[in-house]
């Protein structure tokens, strides 16, 4: 519990402090995704820009959660090593290790110049979120260091003047970090790092380093993150994944820019389900198809549990709506909605039958087929709920319109009465319950739509497994957007629905315009009254 509290306060401080706080803290959801993809299962973990030690903590959590999957006798213990340039942050990291019961060593040092742990080829896993675009690193101090020079040193395009010899700096240290991560790995090591988007397409000497890394077959995957995930930068960053024992020469590209949950106006994060959905792409690429059907199975279980909970809350909300609605159409719409929820009993029986029949199913094809059929049986249920809510929305809008017209006819100021406010509040609650209940089924739908056969395939706008020829054609760019393509989506609405929505928006605009005109008149009148009195 103490560890959870400590992590919470670190996150809240980083969020409130913005750029300053974000220097030592990487959002938990980003770290969790990195860990889910590189799958650390014990060994030595290194972070040369460790901040408050969040990478280490999430690595330990992953190992603990997946310990049952390891073969008996396999050592799953982890020992962590970190370097951090600011002493106060070193102390934060040491405290984080202590409250999480982790063994390790954190030292103060600048990783460009300090190598406290003899890192070359020393670690099983490397995870880091280094500072981006640093431009003051001494070239003279790093160009002969094999940690940074093994795959090439980033250099300026033009040669230095004679007077500047020995004083040159690396114009951008991004590829120093990339070099460091690659060279710190053992022969079977894996790494995950956060890097500026610009590094994926950087030119000149950086492009040569990138080409060398690609030709050495070190890069396992590239993943573009959504914008506003970090407290230091608003632009999207990219996750780089290294694997020194890749099974083929292709690179997995994932574009996750449109997968996020908005937590406030300025910040986004991945939900637990987002992390699992993205990580399963890597699992499918590794031909672990059983992981896919297991994930869908978990979503069905969680979804059914939430549906049952939501049903108990919907009944009193529906009763509240019936008390407020005074027209037959409204009462009929509520009645139809309640009737639809009653159909949950049949779906629950269908789910129980599925579990009973496929509980011990080993064949992925059979289980995947059964899961598709089960999900399809839920689709009409949710479609009917949404149709019922649409009808109720329409009735409430008509109710408000009638009130406004009556008030105008009586020469009164249009205002929402207590009864209508209660009606809208109850309806909002109903919308929330349906959204809440449907969430897991939406994830199932997304997974089955992207990977209908429970096996990896390229998905336009999401993922692409690129061959060396594909990468060469793109001039060795590692920008996922160049490979995955773009989806042009339709809203799926029929013509009548579109016209109805536009009409509703038109009515709303007219109402707001009338209110604005009346407000303008009132203000003008009040100003005249004040100036006359003066």
Tab-separated table of N, CA, C and O in Angstrom, residues 275-333:
chain	number	residue	atom	x	y	z
A	275	UNK	N	-3.558	-0.738	-22.845
A	275	UNK	CA	-2.230	-1.356	-22.741
A	275	UNK	C	-2.281	-2.803	-23.212
A	275	UNK	O	-1.429	-3.249	-24.003
A	276	UNK	N	-3.286	-3.550	-22.756
A	276	UNK	CA	-3.413	-4.951	-23.151
A	276	UNK	C	-3.693	-5.092	-24.653
A	276	UNK	O	-3.161	-5.993	-25.310
A	277	UNK	N	-4.530	-4.207	-25.178
A	277	UNK	CA	-4.879	-4.277	-26.611
A	277	UNK	C	-3.675	-4.007	-27.503
A	277	UNK	O	-3.509	-4.640	-28.560
A	278	UNK	N	-2.835	-3.063	-27.098
A	278	UNK	CA	-1.646	-2.758	-27.900
A	278	UNK	C	-0.607	-3.866	-27.744
A	278	UNK	O	-0.015	-4.326	-28.726
A	279	UNK	N	-0.410	-4.318	-26.502
A	279	UNK	CA	0.592	-5.356	-26.248
A	279	UNK	C	0.240	-6.667	-26.947
A	279	UNK	O	1.136	-7.429	-27.333
A	280	UNK	N	-1.053	-6.935	-27.139
A	280	UNK	CA	-1.446	-8.207	-27.770
A	280	UNK	C	-1.003	-8.246	-29.240
A	280	UNK	O	-0.831	-9.332	-29.803
A	281	UNK	N	-0.795	-7.081	-29.841
A	281	UNK	CA	-0.282	-7.058	-31.222
A	281	UNK	C	1.091	-7.710	-31.268
A	281	UNK	O	1.391	-8.514	-32.157
A	282	UNK	N	1.931	-7.379	-30.288
A	282	UNK	CA	3.257	-7.982	-30.202
A	282	UNK	C	3.146	-9.483	-29.921
A	282	UNK	O	3.896	-10.286	-30.492
A	283	UNK	N	2.218	-9.867	-29.059
A	283	UNK	CA	2.033	-11.288	-28.747
A	283	UNK	C	1.612	-12.069	-29.999
A	283	UNK	O	2.097	-13.182	-30.241
A	284	UNK	N	0.715	-11.497	-30.787
A	284	UNK	CA	0.287	-12.160	-32.026
A	284	UNK	C	1.449	-12.263	-33.015
A	284	UNK	O	1.599	-13.269	-33.718
A	285	UNK	N	2.261	-11.213	-33.065
A	285	UNK	CA	3.432	-11.250	-33.940
A	285	UNK	C	4.366	-12.395	-33.553
A	285	UNK	O	5.005	-13.017	-34.410
A	286	UNK	N	4.423	-12.696	-32.260
A	286	UNK	CA	5.260	-13.792	-31.766
A	286	UNK	C	4.540	-15.142	-31.826
A	286	UNK	O	4.996	-16.117	-31.260
A	287	UNK	N	3.379	-15.149	-32.499
A	287	UNK	CA	2.563	-16.355	-32.711
A	287	UNK	C	2.016	-16.953	-31.415
A	287	UNK	O	1.783	-18.147	-31.318
A	288	UNK	N	1.785	-16.112	-30.449
A	288	UNK	CA	1.177	-16.568	-29.196
A	288	UNK	C	-0.330	-16.318	-29.255
A	288	UNK	O	-0.885	-15.480	-28.534
A	289	UNK	N	-0.981	-17.036	-30.125
A	289	UNK	CA	-2.399	-16.803	-30.400
A	289	UNK	C	-3.277	-17.087	-29.179
A	289	UNK	O	-4.351	-16.491	-29.035
A	290	UNK	N	-2.837	-18.006	-28.335
A	290	UNK	CA	-3.624	-18.332	-27.147
A	290	UNK	C	-3.777	-17.127	-26.222
A	290	UNK	O	-4.779	-17.000	-25.515
A	291	UNK	N	-2.801	-16.205	-26.264
A	291	UNK	CA	-2.887	-14.979	-25.446
A	291	UNK	C	-4.055	-14.117	-25.898
A	291	UNK	O	-4.713	-13.455	-25.087
A	292	UNK	N	-4.309	-14.119	-27.194
A	292	UNK	CA	-5.392	-13.302	-27.749
A	292	UNK	C	-6.743	-13.799	-27.238
A	292	UNK	O	-7.551	-13.014	-26.740
A	293	UNK	N	-7.015	-15.099	-27.371
A	293	UNK	CA	-8.323	-15.616	-26.929
A	293	UNK	C	-8.459	-15.533	-25.416
A	293	UNK	O	-9.565	-15.371	-24.890
A	294	UNK	N	-7.334	-15.604	-24.696
A	294	UNK	CA	-7.382	-15.429	-23.241
A	294	UNK	C	-7.791	-14.006	-22.875
A	294	UNK	O	-8.569	-13.793	-21.941
A	295	UNK	N	-7.259	-13.034	-23.617
A	295	UNK	CA	-7.616	-11.639	-23.355
A	295	UNK	C	-9.097	-11.398	-23.628
A	295	UNK	O	-9.798	-10.758	-22.829
A	296	UNK	N	-9.595	-11.902	-24.757
A	296	UNK	CA	-11.019	-11.765	-25.083
A	296	UNK	C	-11.874	-12.424	-24.007
A	296	UNK	O	-12.907	-11.889	-23.586
A	297	UNK	N	-11.426	-13.576	-23.530
A	297	UNK	CA	-12.129	-14.292	-22.456
A	297	UNK	C	-12.233	-13.423	-21.202
A	297	UNK	O	-13.287	-13.352	-20.554
A	298	UNK	N	-11.143	-12.770	-20.845
A	298	UNK	CA	-11.137	-11.885	-19.665
A	298	UNK	C	-12.119	-10.733	-19.846
A	298	UNK	O	-12.811	-10.338	-18.905
A	299	UNK	N	-12.174	-10.172	-21.064
A	299	UNK	CA	-13.094	-9.064	-21.330
A	299	UNK	C	-14.545	-9.515	-21.234
A	299	UNK	O	-15.403	-8.766	-20.729
A	300	UNK	N	-14.841	-10.722	-21.697
A	300	UNK	CA	-16.210	-11.225	-21.573
A	300	UNK	C	-16.602	-11.345	-20.099
A	300	UNK	O	-17.703	-10.963	-19.699
A	301	UNK	N	-15.706	-11.894	-19.291
A	301	UNK	CA	-15.989	-12.076	-17.859
A	301	UNK	C	-16.205	-10.729	-17.170
A	301	UNK	O	-17.183	-10.551	-16.425
A	302	UNK	N	-15.312	-9.776	-17.435
A	302	UNK	CA	-15.438	-8.450	-16.822
A	302	UNK	C	-16.678	-7.727	-17.333
A	302	UNK	O	-17.365	-7.024	-16.582
A	303	UNK	N	-16.974	-7.897	-18.634
A	303	UNK	CA	-18.144	-7.236	-19.224
A	303	UNK	C	-19.442	-7.753	-18.647
A	303	UNK	O	-20.365	-6.972	-18.363
A	304	UNK	N	-19.549	-9.063	-18.460
A	304	UNK	CA	-20.777	-9.625	-17.898
A	304	UNK	C	-20.977	-9.152	-16.458
A	304	UNK	O	-22.091	-8.814	-16.040
A	305	UNK	N	-19.895	-9.131	-15.708
A	305	UNK	CA	-19.980	-8.656	-14.319
A	305	UNK	C	-20.461	-7.207	-14.263
A	305	UNK	O	-21.311	-6.846	-13.441
A	306	UNK	N	-19.934	-6.399	-15.162
A	306	UNK	CA	-20.326	-4.984	-15.170
A	306	UNK	C	-21.765	-4.803	-15.650
A	306	UNK	O	-22.490	-3.927	-15.153
A	307	UNK	N	-22.201	-5.615	-16.601
A	307	UNK	CA	-23.588	-5.543	-17.071
A	307	UNK	C	-24.568	-5.832	-15.942
A	307	UNK	O	-25.583	-5.131	-15.781
A	308	UNK	N	-24.264	-6.850	-15.161
A	308	UNK	CA	-25.146	-7.209	-14.044
A	308	UNK	C	-25.205	-6.079	-13.017
A	308	UNK	O	-26.277	-5.738	-12.500
A	309	UNK	N	-24.043	-5.454	-12.750
A	309	UNK	CA	-24.008	-4.313	-11.824
A	309	UNK	C	-24.826	-3.146	-12.377
A	309	UNK	O	-25.590	-2.503	-11.653
A	310	UNK	N	-24.654	-2.874	-13.662
A	310	UNK	CA	-25.354	-1.743	-14.282
A	310	UNK	C	-26.861	-1.951	-14.284
A	310	UNK	O	-27.622	-0.994	-14.093
A	311	UNK	N	-27.294	-3.175	-14.462
A	311	UNK	CA	-28.737	-3.461	-14.493
A	311	UNK	C	-29.396	-3.062	-13.172
A	311	UNK	O	-30.500	-2.498	-13.161
A	312	UNK	N	-28.721	-3.331	-12.063
A	312	UNK	CA	-29.290	-2.978	-10.752
A	312	UNK	C	-29.397	-1.467	-10.575
A	312	UNK	O	-30.276	-0.987	-9.859
A	313	UNK	N	-28.520	-0.711	-11.248
A	313	UNK	CA	-28.560	0.749	-11.117
A	313	UNK	C	-29.518	1.385	-12.115
A	313	UNK	O	-30.018	2.490	-11.901
A	314	UNK	N	-29.760	0.699	-13.230
A	314	UNK	CA	-30.643	1.242	-14.265
A	314	UNK	C	-32.100	1.266	-13.803
A	314	UNK	O	-32.852	2.197	-14.113
A	315	UNK	N	-32.512	0.265	-13.056
A	315	UNK	CA	-33.916	0.159	-12.641
A	315	UNK	C	-34.392	1.378	-11.839
A	315	UNK	O	-35.422	1.964	-12.160
A	316	UNK	N	-33.669	1.831	-10.793
A	316	UNK	CA	-34.120	3.035	-10.084
A	316	UNK	C	-34.066	4.307	-10.938
A	316	UNK	O	-34.903	5.205	-10.775
A	317	UNK	N	-33.083	4.376	-11.867
A	317	UNK	CA	-33.011	5.552	-12.751
A	317	UNK	C	-34.226	5.580	-13.671
A	317	UNK	O	-34.820	6.635	-13.901
A	318	UNK	N	-34.615	4.411	-14.176
A	318	UNK	CA	-35.794	4.328	-15.044
A	318	UNK	C	-37.056	4.729	-14.285
A	318	UNK	O	-37.931	5.416	-14.830
A	319	UNK	N	-37.149	4.305	-13.027
A	319	UNK	CA	-38.304	4.675	-12.202
A	319	UNK	C	-38.362	6.189	-12.007
A	319	UNK	O	-39.441	6.798	-12.035
A	320	UNK	N	-37.197	6.811	-11.862
A	320	UNK	CA	-37.121	8.266	-11.709
A	320	UNK	C	-37.592	8.964	-12.984
A	320	UNK	O	-38.309	9.973	-12.931
A	321	UNK	N	-37.211	8.418	-14.138
A	321	UNK	CA	-37.652	8.983	-15.416
A	321	UNK	C	-39.168	8.897	-15.560
A	321	UNK	O	-39.818	9.848	-16.016
A	322	UNK	N	-39.740	7.777	-15.147
A	322	UNK	CA	-41.192	7.598	-15.248
A	322	UNK	C	-41.946	8.596	-14.374
A	322	UNK	O	-43.034	9.053	-14.712
A	323	UNK	N	-41.359	8.948	-13.245
A	323	UNK	CA	-41.982	9.923	-12.351
A	323	UNK	C	-42.015	11.309	-12.975
A	323	UNK	O	-42.961	12.076	-12.780
A	324	UNK	N	-40.994	11.625	-13.770
A	324	UNK	CA	-40.877	12.983	-14.329
A	324	UNK	C	-41.610	13.114	-15.660
A	324	UNK	O	-42.275	14.125	-15.923
A	325	UNK	N	-41.500	12.097	-16.522
A	325	UNK	CA	-42.148	12.157	-17.832
A	325	UNK	C	-43.665	12.075	-17.678
A	325	UNK	O	-44.188	11.184	-17.004
A	326	UNK	N	-44.360	12.999	-18.315
A	326	UNK	CA	-45.816	13.048	-18.160
A	326	UNK	C	-46.562	12.750	-19.467
A	326	UNK	O	-47.771	12.939	-19.559
A	327	UNK	N	-45.834	12.271	-20.503
A	327	UNK	CA	-46.508	11.944	-21.761
A	327	UNK	C	-46.362	10.458	-22.057
A	327	UNK	O	-45.421	9.793	-21.607
A	328	UNK	N	-47.298	9.932	-22.807
A	328	UNK	CA	-47.330	8.494	-23.093
A	328	UNK	C	-46.110	8.019	-23.874
A	328	UNK	O	-45.588	6.926	-23.639
A	329	UNK	N	-45.654	8.861	-24.813
A	329	UNK	CA	-44.503	8.480	-25.641
A	329	UNK	C	-43.257	8.277	-24.779
A	329	UNK	O	-42.487	7.328	-24.968
A	330	UNK	N	-43.065	9.187	-23.825
A	330	UNK	CA	-41.912	9.092	-22.935
A	330	UNK	C	-41.972	7.850	-22.066
A	330	UNK	O	-40.981	7.137	-21.909
A	331	UNK	N	-43.149	7.596	-21.518
A	331	UNK	CA	-43.310	6.416	-20.661
A	331	UNK	C	-43.125	5.123	-21.453
A	331	UNK	O	-42.552	4.153	-20.956
A	332	UNK	N	-43.576	5.143	-22.701
A	332	UNK	CA	-43.403	3.958	-23.541
A	332	UNK	C	-41.925	3.720	-23.844
A	332	UNK	O	-41.452	2.577	-23.823
A	333	UNK	N	-41.179	4.813	-24.098
A	333	UNK	CA	-39.747	4.693	-24.388
A	333	UNK	C	-38.990	4.131	-23.189
A	333	UNK	O	-38.110	3.273	-23.343
